[in-house]
């Protein structure tokens, strides 16, 4: 299958600081990437769709000014959690669809964010 | 209408047994139904997927059964192994994936 990487795999930060998470498609290009959030023992919730060359599309209830998304190239999308607070602590996962018959989505390994 | 309902929430199966997880959807616009396997602390991995124009797809020990009229689909894991112990998510998609609530599978030797 296709490979999607995320960096960092885990991060601990102080309340009020900003954290950037990178998502890369390593062996294919992705004009679109998706960012999800997952709380312990819960399902994945789509936060936003990252679009190369244009603004991200956010799901209802997701603060666009808090979760800044930049799709810098066909292989890189970044999510910046601004002014992080303890309630932002979660597992953040990105995915990228590989163009093909089924546009299968491949997921990154996730980033565990802990805000103290 | 965008929800995907998944059951059971948890499942315990003996090694060699069959694990069955069920999902149901409402939105008839969904045209892609994947299953993902997730181990603790890892991202989901695509296991198998199906389009609504077929009723069954098999890959190794994993089979998807799809009932378009009932708007239901299920994952069957044959000869379940302890290494299959993980959380399984069904999903449905048009352009975005909508995930089910997940099933935690435990396979005991």
mmCIF file of C-alpha atoms in Angstrom:
data_model
loop_
_atom_site.group_PDB
_atom_site.id
_atom_site.type_symbol
_atom_site.label_atom_id
_atom_site.label_comp_id
_atom_site.label_asym_id
_atom_site.label_seq_id
_atom_site.Cartn_x
_atom_site.Cartn_y
_atom_site.Cartn_z
ATOM 1 C CA UNK A 1 0.000 0.000 0.000
ATOM 2 C CA UNK A 2 0.878 3.646 -0.245
ATOM 3 C CA UNK A 3 2.865 5.322 2.529
ATOM 4 C CA UNK A 4 1.808 8.392 4.471
ATOM 5 C CA UNK A 5 4.052 9.725 7.204
ATOM 6 C CA UNK A 6 3.437 12.130 10.060
ATOM 7 C CA UNK A 7 5.830 14.128 12.159
ATOM 8 C CA UNK A 8 6.155 14.284 15.048
ATOM 9 C CA UNK A 9 4.715 11.018 16.327
ATOM 10 C CA UNK A 10 4.131 12.592 19.717
ATOM 11 C CA UNK A 11 4.463 16.051 21.224
ATOM 12 C CA UNK A 12 4.015 17.554 24.646
ATOM 13 C CA UNK A 13 3.563 21.294 24.930
ATOM 14 C CA UNK A 14 2.553 23.935 27.419
ATOM 15 C CA UNK A 15 -0.857 25.538 27.332
ATOM 16 C CA UNK A 16 -0.897 28.613 25.080
ATOM 17 C CA UNK A 17 1.799 27.459 22.690
ATOM 18 C CA UNK A 18 1.333 26.420 19.067
ATOM 19 C CA UNK A 19 2.167 23.026 17.627
ATOM 20 C CA UNK A 20 2.718 22.098 13.981
ATOM 21 C CA UNK A 21 2.079 18.588 12.668
ATOM 22 C CA UNK A 22 3.298 17.526 9.230
ATOM 23 C CA UNK A 23 1.683 14.971 6.952
ATOM 24 C CA UNK A 24 3.525 13.678 3.901
ATOM 25 C CA UNK A 25 2.568 11.298 1.138
ATOM 26 C CA UNK A 26 5.854 9.529 0.436
ATOM 27 C CA UNK A 27 5.236 7.655 -2.793
ATOM 28 C CA UNK A 28 2.334 9.438 -4.445
ATOM 29 C CA UNK A 29 0.995 12.923 -4.926
ATOM 30 C CA UNK A 30 -2.128 14.109 -3.172
ATOM 31 C CA UNK A 31 -4.019 17.246 -4.118
ATOM 32 C CA UNK A 32 -6.277 16.572 -1.169
ATOM 33 C CA UNK A 33 -5.473 15.390 2.329
ATOM 34 C CA UNK A 34 -7.705 14.939 5.333
ATOM 35 C CA UNK A 35 -7.154 15.651 8.995
ATOM 36 C CA UNK A 36 -8.890 13.634 11.695
ATOM 37 C CA UNK A 37 -9.032 13.765 15.447
ATOM 38 C CA UNK A 38 -9.492 10.708 17.624
ATOM 39 C CA UNK A 39 -10.162 10.637 21.334
ATOM 40 C CA UNK A 40 -9.376 7.485 23.357
ATOM 41 C CA UNK A 41 -11.610 4.539 22.501
ATOM 42 C CA UNK A 42 -13.573 6.638 20.038
ATOM 43 C CA UNK A 43 -13.898 6.800 16.305
ATOM 44 C CA UNK A 44 -12.152 9.146 13.917
ATOM 45 C CA UNK A 45 -13.785 12.514 13.426
ATOM 46 C CA UNK A 46 -13.010 14.446 10.277
ATOM 47 C CA UNK A 47 -11.773 17.935 11.095
ATOM 48 C CA UNK A 48 -10.950 19.384 7.712
ATOM 49 C CA UNK A 49 -10.033 18.747 4.111
ATOM 50 C CA UNK A 50 -6.704 20.158 3.013
ATOM 51 C CA UNK A 51 -6.577 21.315 -0.595
ATOM 52 C CA UNK A 52 -3.339 21.964 -2.445
ATOM 53 C CA UNK A 53 -3.314 25.496 -3.766
ATOM 54 C CA UNK A 54 -6.490 26.625 -2.052
ATOM 55 C CA UNK A 55 -8.053 27.079 1.353
ATOM 56 C CA UNK A 56 -8.891 24.157 3.569
ATOM 57 C CA UNK A 57 -12.494 23.137 4.086
ATOM 58 C CA UNK A 58 -13.462 22.722 7.722
ATOM 59 C CA UNK A 59 -16.168 20.499 9.148
ATOM 60 C CA UNK A 60 -18.946 22.035 11.175
ATOM 61 C CA UNK A 61 -17.852 22.936 14.675
ATOM 62 C CA UNK A 62 -14.116 23.003 13.919
ATOM 63 C CA UNK A 63 -12.493 26.378 14.558
ATOM 64 C CA UNK A 64 -10.506 27.344 11.488
ATOM 65 C CA UNK A 65 -8.528 29.971 13.381
ATOM 66 C CA UNK A 66 -7.452 27.409 15.944
ATOM 67 C CA UNK A 67 -6.576 24.601 13.566
ATOM 68 C CA UNK A 68 -4.608 26.169 10.730
ATOM 69 C CA UNK A 69 -4.081 23.982 7.685
ATOM 70 C CA UNK A 70 -1.622 24.607 4.887
ATOM 71 C CA UNK A 71 -1.235 22.322 1.894
ATOM 72 C CA UNK A 72 2.184 23.493 0.781
ATOM 73 C CA UNK A 73 2.814 20.993 -1.990
ATOM 74 C CA UNK A 74 1.401 17.875 -3.604
ATOM 75 C CA UNK A 75 3.046 15.765 -0.892
ATOM 76 C CA UNK A 76 2.831 17.910 2.240
ATOM 77 C CA UNK A 77 0.041 19.212 4.429
ATOM 78 C CA UNK A 78 0.510 20.787 7.846
ATOM 79 C CA UNK A 79 -1.868 21.236 10.754
ATOM 80 C CA UNK A 80 -1.019 23.900 13.306
ATOM 81 C CA UNK A 81 -2.849 23.857 16.601
ATOM 82 C CA UNK A 82 -2.680 27.469 17.773
ATOM 83 C CA UNK A 83 -2.795 28.520 21.410
ATOM 84 C CA UNK A 84 -3.215 24.926 22.476
ATOM 85 C CA UNK A 85 -5.170 24.075 25.610
ATOM 86 C CA UNK A 86 -5.490 20.791 27.507
ATOM 87 C CA UNK A 87 -8.798 20.039 25.785
ATOM 88 C CA UNK A 88 -6.903 19.963 22.478
ATOM 89 C CA UNK A 89 -4.988 16.918 23.690
ATOM 90 C CA UNK A 90 -5.848 14.127 21.296
ATOM 91 C CA UNK A 91 -4.579 11.795 18.593
ATOM 92 C CA UNK A 92 -4.375 13.626 15.273
ATOM 93 C CA UNK A 93 -4.301 11.543 12.101
ATOM 94 C CA UNK A 94 -3.982 12.586 8.492
ATOM 95 C CA UNK A 95 -4.910 10.670 5.382
ATOM 96 C CA UNK A 96 -4.355 11.032 1.684
ATOM 97 C CA UNK A 97 -6.289 9.430 -1.163
ATOM 98 C CA UNK A 98 -4.244 7.830 -3.891
ATOM 99 C CA UNK A 99 -5.693 8.446 -7.336
ATOM 100 C CA UNK A 100 -7.010 5.291 -8.902
ATOM 101 C CA UNK A 101 -10.085 3.206 -9.422
ATOM 102 C CA UNK A 102 -11.172 3.513 -5.819
ATOM 103 C CA UNK A 103 -9.201 6.582 -4.619
ATOM 104 C CA UNK A 104 -8.236 4.575 -1.574
ATOM 105 C CA UNK A 105 -7.360 6.618 1.470
ATOM 106 C CA UNK A 106 -4.145 5.828 3.264
ATOM 107 C CA UNK A 107 -3.592 7.015 6.802
ATOM 108 C CA UNK A 108 -0.554 8.312 8.575
ATOM 109 C CA UNK A 109 0.611 6.769 11.859
ATOM 110 C CA UNK A 110 -0.889 9.602 13.895
ATOM 111 C CA UNK A 111 0.452 12.271 16.240
ATOM 112 C CA UNK A 112 -0.271 12.147 19.947
ATOM 113 C CA UNK A 113 -0.615 15.705 21.277
ATOM 114 C CA UNK A 114 -0.569 16.326 25.004
ATOM 115 C CA UNK A 115 -1.104 19.874 26.236
ATOM 116 C CA UNK A 116 -0.107 20.504 29.825
ATOM 117 C CA UNK B 1 -28.236 10.527 7.262
ATOM 118 C CA UNK B 2 -24.475 10.792 7.236
ATOM 119 C CA UNK B 3 -24.068 8.282 10.053
ATOM 120 C CA UNK B 4 -22.683 4.797 9.756
ATOM 121 C CA UNK B 5 -23.856 2.517 12.544
ATOM 122 C CA UNK B 6 -21.510 -0.271 13.608
ATOM 123 C CA UNK B 7 -22.025 -3.254 15.879
ATOM 124 C CA UNK B 8 -21.025 -4.878 18.102
ATOM 125 C CA UNK B 9 -18.987 -2.431 20.159
ATOM 126 C CA UNK B 10 -16.754 -5.262 21.317
ATOM 127 C CA UNK B 11 -16.266 -8.858 20.293
ATOM 128 C CA UNK B 12 -14.451 -11.779 21.883
ATOM 129 C CA UNK B 13 -13.656 -14.740 19.668
ATOM 130 C CA UNK B 14 -11.670 -17.882 20.210
ATOM 131 C CA UNK B 15 -8.701 -18.590 17.968
ATOM 132 C CA UNK B 16 -9.859 -20.250 14.769
ATOM 133 C CA UNK B 17 -13.367 -18.870 15.043
ATOM 134 C CA UNK B 18 -15.202 -16.448 12.778
ATOM 135 C CA UNK B 19 -15.442 -12.769 13.692
ATOM 136 C CA UNK B 20 -18.395 -10.867 12.249
ATOM 137 C CA UNK B 21 -18.829 -7.106 12.409
ATOM 138 C CA UNK B 22 -21.849 -5.337 10.971
ATOM 139 C CA UNK B 23 -22.468 -1.843 9.640
ATOM 140 C CA UNK B 24 -25.511 -0.008 8.355
ATOM 141 C CA UNK B 25 -25.914 3.275 6.537
ATOM 142 C CA UNK B 26 -28.694 5.569 5.353
ATOM 143 C CA UNK B 27 -27.183 7.715 2.635
ATOM 144 C CA UNK B 28 -27.668 5.961 -0.696
ATOM 145 C CA UNK B 29 -25.113 8.296 -2.267
ATOM 146 C CA UNK B 30 -22.280 6.418 -0.556
ATOM 147 C CA UNK B 31 -20.315 4.571 -3.226
ATOM 148 C CA UNK B 32 -17.290 3.157 -1.437
ATOM 149 C CA UNK B 33 -17.209 1.040 1.700
ATOM 150 C CA UNK B 34 -13.805 0.312 3.233
ATOM 151 C CA UNK B 35 -12.840 -1.464 6.422
ATOM 152 C CA UNK B 36 -9.901 -0.300 8.493
ATOM 153 C CA UNK B 37 -7.884 -2.055 11.181
ATOM 154 C CA UNK B 38 -6.309 0.000 13.932
ATOM 155 C CA UNK B 39 -3.856 -1.083 16.582
ATOM 156 C CA UNK B 40 -3.407 1.026 19.748
ATOM 157 C CA UNK B 41 -1.394 4.167 19.125
ATOM 158 C CA UNK B 42 -1.307 3.617 15.354
ATOM 159 C CA UNK B 43 -3.158 5.041 12.403
ATOM 160 C CA UNK B 44 -5.859 2.981 10.689
ATOM 161 C CA UNK B 45 -4.741 0.604 7.964
ATOM 162 C CA UNK B 46 -6.938 -0.220 4.992
ATOM 163 C CA UNK B 47 -7.992 -3.848 5.198
ATOM 164 C CA UNK B 48 -10.471 -4.402 2.402
ATOM 165 C CA UNK B 49 -13.039 -2.327 0.540
ATOM 166 C CA UNK B 50 -16.046 -2.821 -1.690
ATOM 167 C CA UNK B 51 -18.148 -0.879 -4.177
ATOM 168 C CA UNK B 52 -21.959 -1.260 -4.136
ATOM 169 C CA UNK B 53 -22.028 -2.976 -7.515
ATOM 170 C CA UNK B 54 -20.785 -6.243 -5.998
ATOM 171 C CA UNK B 55 -22.291 -8.270 -3.163
ATOM 172 C CA UNK B 56 -19.148 -9.887 -1.815
ATOM 173 C CA UNK B 57 -15.410 -9.423 -1.880
ATOM 174 C CA UNK B 58 -12.865 -11.781 -0.400
ATOM 175 C CA UNK B 59 -9.184 -11.199 0.308
ATOM 176 C CA UNK B 60 -7.502 -13.987 2.184
ATOM 177 C CA UNK B 61 -9.274 -14.510 5.498
ATOM 178 C CA UNK B 62 -11.255 -11.281 5.176
ATOM 179 C CA UNK B 63 -14.601 -11.064 3.390
ATOM 180 C CA UNK B 64 -16.981 -8.149 2.935
ATOM 181 C CA UNK B 65 -20.638 -8.970 2.381
ATOM 182 C CA UNK B 66 -22.715 -6.130 0.976
ATOM 183 C CA UNK B 67 -26.508 -5.880 0.889
ATOM 184 C CA UNK B 68 -27.444 -2.813 -1.114
ATOM 185 C CA UNK B 69 -31.211 -3.105 -0.613
ATOM 186 C CA UNK B 70 -30.835 -3.376 3.155
ATOM 187 C CA UNK B 71 -28.087 -0.749 3.216
ATOM 188 C CA UNK B 72 -25.919 -3.021 5.290
ATOM 189 C CA UNK B 73 -22.444 -4.461 4.967
ATOM 190 C CA UNK B 74 -20.359 -6.710 7.138
ATOM 191 C CA UNK B 75 -16.822 -7.913 7.666
ATOM 192 C CA UNK B 76 -16.123 -11.584 8.233
ATOM 193 C CA UNK B 77 -12.747 -12.674 9.550
ATOM 194 C CA UNK B 78 -12.263 -16.393 9.071
ATOM 195 C CA UNK B 79 -9.886 -18.453 11.205
ATOM 196 C CA UNK B 80 -9.424 -15.519 13.581
ATOM 197 C CA UNK B 81 -5.946 -15.233 15.106
ATOM 198 C CA UNK B 82 -4.645 -13.461 18.222
ATOM 199 C CA UNK B 83 -2.798 -11.091 15.886
ATOM 200 C CA UNK B 84 -6.178 -9.937 14.581
ATOM 201 C CA UNK B 85 -6.927 -8.393 17.974
ATOM 202 C CA UNK B 86 -7.455 -4.736 17.145
ATOM 203 C CA UNK B 87 -10.168 -2.160 16.631
ATOM 204 C CA UNK B 88 -12.007 -2.380 13.334
ATOM 205 C CA UNK B 89 -13.797 0.533 11.700
ATOM 206 C CA UNK B 90 -16.187 0.399 8.816
ATOM 207 C CA UNK B 91 -16.576 3.506 6.739
ATOM 208 C CA UNK B 92 -18.636 4.856 3.875
ATOM 209 C CA UNK B 93 -17.712 7.508 1.406
ATOM 210 C CA UNK B 94 -18.689 9.723 -1.432
ATOM 211 C CA UNK B 95 -15.849 12.221 -1.332
ATOM 212 C CA UNK B 96 -15.218 12.045 2.408
ATOM 213 C CA UNK B 97 -14.992 9.039 4.690
ATOM 214 C CA UNK B 98 -17.646 8.681 7.378
ATOM 215 C CA UNK B 99 -16.512 6.218 10.015
ATOM 216 C CA UNK B 100 -18.503 3.796 12.108
ATOM 217 C CA UNK B 101 -18.048 3.802 15.867
ATOM 218 C CA UNK B 102 -15.573 0.920 15.883
ATOM 219 C CA UNK B 103 -15.463 -2.649 17.149
ATOM 220 C CA UNK B 104 -12.814 -3.833 19.538
ATOM 221 C CA UNK B 105 -11.968 -7.421 18.642
ATOM 222 C CA UNK B 106 -10.145 -9.706 21.035
ATOM 223 C CA UNK B 107 -9.073 -13.139 19.838
ATOM 224 C CA UNK B 108 -8.056 -15.526 22.579
ATOM 225 C CA UNK B 109 -5.795 -18.532 21.970
#
